[in-house]
Amino acid sequence: MRLAAESVSLGYGGDAVVVDEVSLEIPDGLTTVIVGANGCGKSTLLRGMARLLRPMSGQVVLDGKAVHKQPTRAVAKTLGLMPQSPIAPEGITVVDLVGRGRQPHRGALQRWSPDDDAAVAEALELTNTLDLADRVVDELSGGQRQRVWVAMALAQKTDLLLLDEPTTFLDVAHQIDLLDLLHGLRSSRGTTVVMVLHDLNLAARYADHLIAMSGGKVAATGKPSEVVTVDRVEEVFGLEAQVIPDPVSGTPLVVPIGRHHRPVVHPHAQGA
Amino acid sequence: MTVQSIDPAAVVRSARRAPRRRLIAVAGGLGAILFGLFALRVLVGDYIITLPDFFRILGGEEIPGATFILMESKLPRAVLAVLAGVAFGTAGAIFQSTLRNPLASPDMLGISLGASAAAVFSIVVLSLNGSALPVAGVVGAVLTALAIRVVAGSDGGYRLVLVGVTAAAGLIAVIQYLFTRANEYDAQLALRWITGSLNSAAWPTIRMLLAGLVVLLPLVAWTVKSQRVLELGPDVASALGVTHRYADMLLLLAVLLCALAVAATGPVAFVAFVAGPIARVLNGGRTTLLGAALVGAVVMVGADYVAAYGFSGTNLPVGVVTGAFGAPFLLWLLASGRAGRKS
């Protein structure tokens, strides 16, 4: 395990604790997805692991050392982050934005090198954005823009990639597109992917390892089939639902019941 | 798409070239305009100096009348305009891009006025003069910046602008109060710190500002790479290994640039504020500190020419012209919705 949290508590100043003594390990080379209701602390936990927040107590460990005691630059070579809905500077071109992902690999006086060109080209190819290379980021569609930000994080060439709700504001086709892209990365590059997702069904489909959070604590971890059950969905999301096998992937599929439908027993319903 | 047949690295190289060519063209064009305006300011006007005379005077020859006007008025004014323009333009663009808000320039936030207030205080209350005043100005600007930062937090949005504008209003009140207590001689001295003007341009002032630029601009050039990353917002910058400390260092350099320029010319209205956005429009919407520095210099030299010769009979302070030019610009910025774009 290269990345782990050891009884980490996180907050935004003051006494309020958003993440409460969480301990967990991120399996290497797999996709880990963190899910939970609004305000459960999932994005805060991700920010803590990306060292954007200093823990109030406990520590985040990267390669055996506390992440906050390592030099920022060294961490930036190992751990990449795509924050929630980042905003590109006005007028910036795709290659320029993606090229800024090379920052941790360049010395203070080092000039742009062919290695940097190659890394940017590879990131653009992986995200299928090479044909957008000379376009201005402001003028792209939401889906293209999101892929370009992923490309920037890929140009950073880190073994671990953290993403905070990368599918927000994307329509469903682009959500699948982006998640397929991330899944491809972990298969082809062996990148460890950790992301926060809102959509429980997409989380169950794309995660190798699922972390369900509730009230600042970890409610359950494990394979999606172990974590996504009728009782857990009720407990973690406060949602009455049925859980059936996804007809395409076989992963758990959550079907909310809502107030206006009388609960009927579905023939394939799984027990808790 | 037929990109498969092309070398991807070559695609990246060629896509990187276009913005760089644009920047070179922008810098070259601005350089040429600046050169032209500089020549106009030095040679033409109420007293015309021919090119051969210009070089003869620079070579040390005494030409009655012409030597005095060139060496004591025209040339120092033009040189000081260029240096102060570079300092104001660079400082403004650093503030606007690092804080990601086009309203957040050091003149809008009251940092220039912080330098003025500290200098006026030193003149009137502490009875200081000479080289102590620029030092007081720098201290005042840094203290004002720190105070604004403490009250507004590290956020670069409207809160910062509101705190800055409030600070500016408060500092004006302080300056006006100090004025009521000044004797005639001190008031004359203090006036130089509150009107942006090149009328008292002198070689010692130019040497002071030039020395400051020689120290500060290489430091800016050295940290400019981190500025490009800071533009992406604090989260992305931190993930790329560029912490808050770089942002603070860049802002400090900008505060020093601005304070030194104020020490040399007084707070020339709006130059720091307009230089960055104008350079950006020229550069295809992309931030460029080099472009902003050149625009700052062009605005200063051009405005000084208008101030000196545009209105017959009066020799206006340059700040009056930049103010008249900057106010509609601010309205345009607000109306076009470019202002206040937050991270």
XYZ file of N, CA and C in Angstrom, chain A residues 47 52 72 76 81 83 87-91 93 95 97 100-101 103-104 106-110 112 117 120-121 124-125 130-131 133-134 149 152 156, chain B residues 1 3 8-9 11-13 15-16 19 100 222 225-226 228-229 231-232 234-236 238-243 280 284-287 338 341-343:
216
model
N -9.134 15.562 -0.292
C -8.248 16.736 -0.183
C -7.144 16.498 0.838
N -3.827 18.777 0.417
C -4.342 20.143 0.330
C -4.814 20.612 1.694
N 6.886 19.341 -1.138
C 5.742 19.437 -2.047
C 6.084 18.919 -3.438
N 4.505 15.904 -5.618
C 3.875 16.206 -6.903
C 4.356 15.278 -8.018
N -3.487 15.290 -8.832
C -4.831 15.598 -8.338
C -5.607 16.378 -9.375
N -8.864 18.614 -9.075
C -9.871 19.097 -8.135
C -11.238 19.187 -8.797
N -10.928 25.717 -13.054
C -11.171 26.747 -14.070
C -9.854 27.088 -14.750
N -9.846 27.002 -16.073
C -8.627 27.298 -16.827
C -8.470 28.806 -16.982
N -7.216 29.292 -16.952
C -6.993 30.715 -17.212
C -7.512 31.069 -18.603
N -8.003 32.294 -18.757
C -8.557 32.739 -20.038
C -7.524 32.615 -21.157
N -7.983 32.152 -22.304
C -7.153 32.184 -23.495
C -6.095 31.102 -23.586
N -4.245 27.674 -24.288
C -4.466 26.597 -25.261
C -4.330 25.245 -24.552
N -2.489 22.561 -25.335
C -1.100 22.128 -25.073
C -0.470 22.902 -23.928
N -1.995 24.282 -21.300
C -2.542 23.803 -20.031
C -1.950 22.447 -19.657
N 1.589 22.517 -18.447
C 1.845 22.978 -17.078
C 1.862 21.827 -16.080
N 1.326 20.677 -16.502
C 1.431 19.478 -15.675
C 2.864 18.977 -15.547
N 5.338 20.777 -14.626
C 6.011 21.624 -13.625
C 6.893 20.851 -12.633
N 6.363 19.794 -11.974
C 7.197 19.143 -10.958
C 8.448 18.486 -11.537
N 10.397 19.823 -13.892
C 11.317 20.788 -14.475
C 12.024 21.569 -13.383
N 13.341 21.683 -13.506
C 14.108 22.473 -12.547
C 13.835 23.946 -12.756
N 14.308 24.776 -11.816
C 14.012 26.207 -11.856
C 14.509 26.856 -13.153
N 15.666 26.408 -13.632
C 16.241 27.071 -14.808
C 16.188 26.176 -16.048
N 15.552 25.008 -15.893
C 15.523 24.050 -16.986
C 14.560 24.494 -18.072
N 12.146 23.865 -21.524
C 11.226 22.852 -22.027
C 12.022 21.861 -22.886
N 7.708 17.411 -24.373
C 6.858 17.268 -25.565
C 6.246 15.867 -25.618
N 3.559 15.294 -22.917
C 2.312 15.989 -23.247
C 1.599 15.251 -24.376
N 2.363 14.831 -25.394
C 1.770 14.114 -26.526
C 1.103 12.823 -26.042
N -2.125 13.584 -24.255
C -3.182 13.972 -25.191
C -3.724 12.746 -25.930
N -2.823 11.842 -26.293
C -3.264 10.627 -26.989
C -4.144 9.769 -26.089
N -5.621 14.832 -28.800
C -4.506 15.330 -29.606
C -4.989 16.295 -30.685
N -6.176 16.014 -31.249
C -6.672 16.900 -32.312
C -7.154 18.245 -31.765
N -5.176 19.956 -29.709
C -3.941 20.517 -29.144
C -3.837 22.035 -29.227
N -4.190 22.635 -30.368
C -3.971 24.081 -30.489
C -5.234 24.895 -30.207
N -8.264 18.409 -18.665
C -7.735 18.492 -17.294
C -7.155 17.151 -16.856
N -3.828 16.965 -18.290
C -2.839 17.726 -17.531
C -2.300 16.898 -16.363
N 1.698 14.945 -15.726
C 2.454 14.986 -14.476
C 3.130 13.630 -14.221
N -10.407 11.720 -37.673
C -9.135 12.463 -37.596
C -7.979 11.631 -38.166
N -4.853 12.060 -37.340
C -3.670 12.353 -36.541
C -2.768 11.133 -36.338
N 2.874 12.480 -32.766
C 2.157 13.282 -31.760
C 3.025 14.370 -31.139
N 4.309 14.065 -30.926
C 5.184 15.078 -30.319
C 5.328 16.280 -31.249
N 2.960 17.329 -33.264
C 1.712 18.074 -33.102
C 1.821 18.998 -31.893
N 2.350 18.457 -30.799
C 2.513 19.250 -29.581
C 3.456 20.417 -29.836
N 4.596 20.126 -30.508
C 5.568 21.199 -30.769
C 4.949 22.317 -31.585
N 1.764 23.057 -31.979
C 0.697 23.747 -31.249
C 1.278 24.698 -30.205
N 2.453 24.353 -29.677
C 3.079 25.241 -28.684
C 3.664 26.477 -29.335
N 1.153 30.270 -29.884
C 1.064 31.317 -28.863
C 2.392 32.040 -28.654
N -6.209 36.144 -9.656
C -7.229 35.768 -10.630
C -8.429 36.706 -10.597
N 12.413 34.862 -12.587
C 12.749 33.565 -12.023
C 11.501 32.856 -11.471
N 7.631 31.084 -13.798
C 7.160 29.739 -14.115
C 6.119 29.285 -13.086
N 6.371 29.638 -11.830
C 5.381 29.267 -10.823
C 4.114 30.093 -10.977
N 2.723 30.820 -13.758
C 1.896 30.130 -14.749
C 1.103 29.004 -14.116
N 1.669 28.401 -13.080
C 0.958 27.315 -12.407
C -0.052 27.880 -11.402
N -1.768 30.443 -11.708
C -2.941 30.849 -12.489
C -4.017 29.769 -12.537
N -3.601 28.509 -12.344
C -4.556 27.399 -12.435
C -5.378 27.256 -11.167
N -5.329 27.604 -6.580
C -4.496 27.102 -5.487
C -4.448 25.569 -5.401
N -5.564 24.903 -5.685
C -5.570 23.436 -5.552
C -4.661 22.776 -6.585
N -4.838 23.166 -7.845
C -4.027 22.566 -8.902
C -2.564 22.937 -8.699
N -0.992 23.594 -5.959
C -0.430 22.818 -4.863
C -0.173 21.374 -5.294
N -1.092 20.815 -6.091
C -0.893 19.452 -6.586
C 0.305 19.369 -7.524
N 0.663 20.490 -8.141
C 1.825 20.513 -9.032
C 3.086 20.959 -8.286
N 2.996 21.035 -6.960
C 4.181 21.315 -6.161
C 4.482 22.784 -5.970
N 3.533 23.664 -6.311
C 3.755 25.098 -6.115
C 2.840 25.569 -4.985
N 3.441 25.876 -3.840
C 2.624 26.208 -2.678
C 2.313 27.701 -2.628
N -3.240 41.457 -22.278
C -3.939 40.185 -22.471
C -4.763 40.183 -23.734
N -4.078 37.533 -27.308
C -5.060 36.469 -27.501
C -5.693 36.014 -26.199
N -5.811 36.922 -25.211
C -6.480 36.577 -23.961
C -5.560 35.947 -22.929
N -4.299 35.717 -23.275
C -3.386 35.073 -22.326
C -2.598 36.119 -21.535
N -2.390 35.819 -20.255
C -1.608 36.715 -19.404
C -0.171 36.786 -19.895
N -15.916 41.070 -17.272
C -14.625 40.416 -17.092
C -14.144 40.487 -15.653
N -14.164 37.648 -11.931
C -14.151 36.222 -12.226
C -13.369 35.529 -11.127
N -14.005 34.627 -10.456
C -13.363 34.037 -9.274
C -12.986 32.598 -9.522
N -12.045 32.121 -8.722
C -11.566 30.761 -8.910
C -12.676 29.764 -8.700
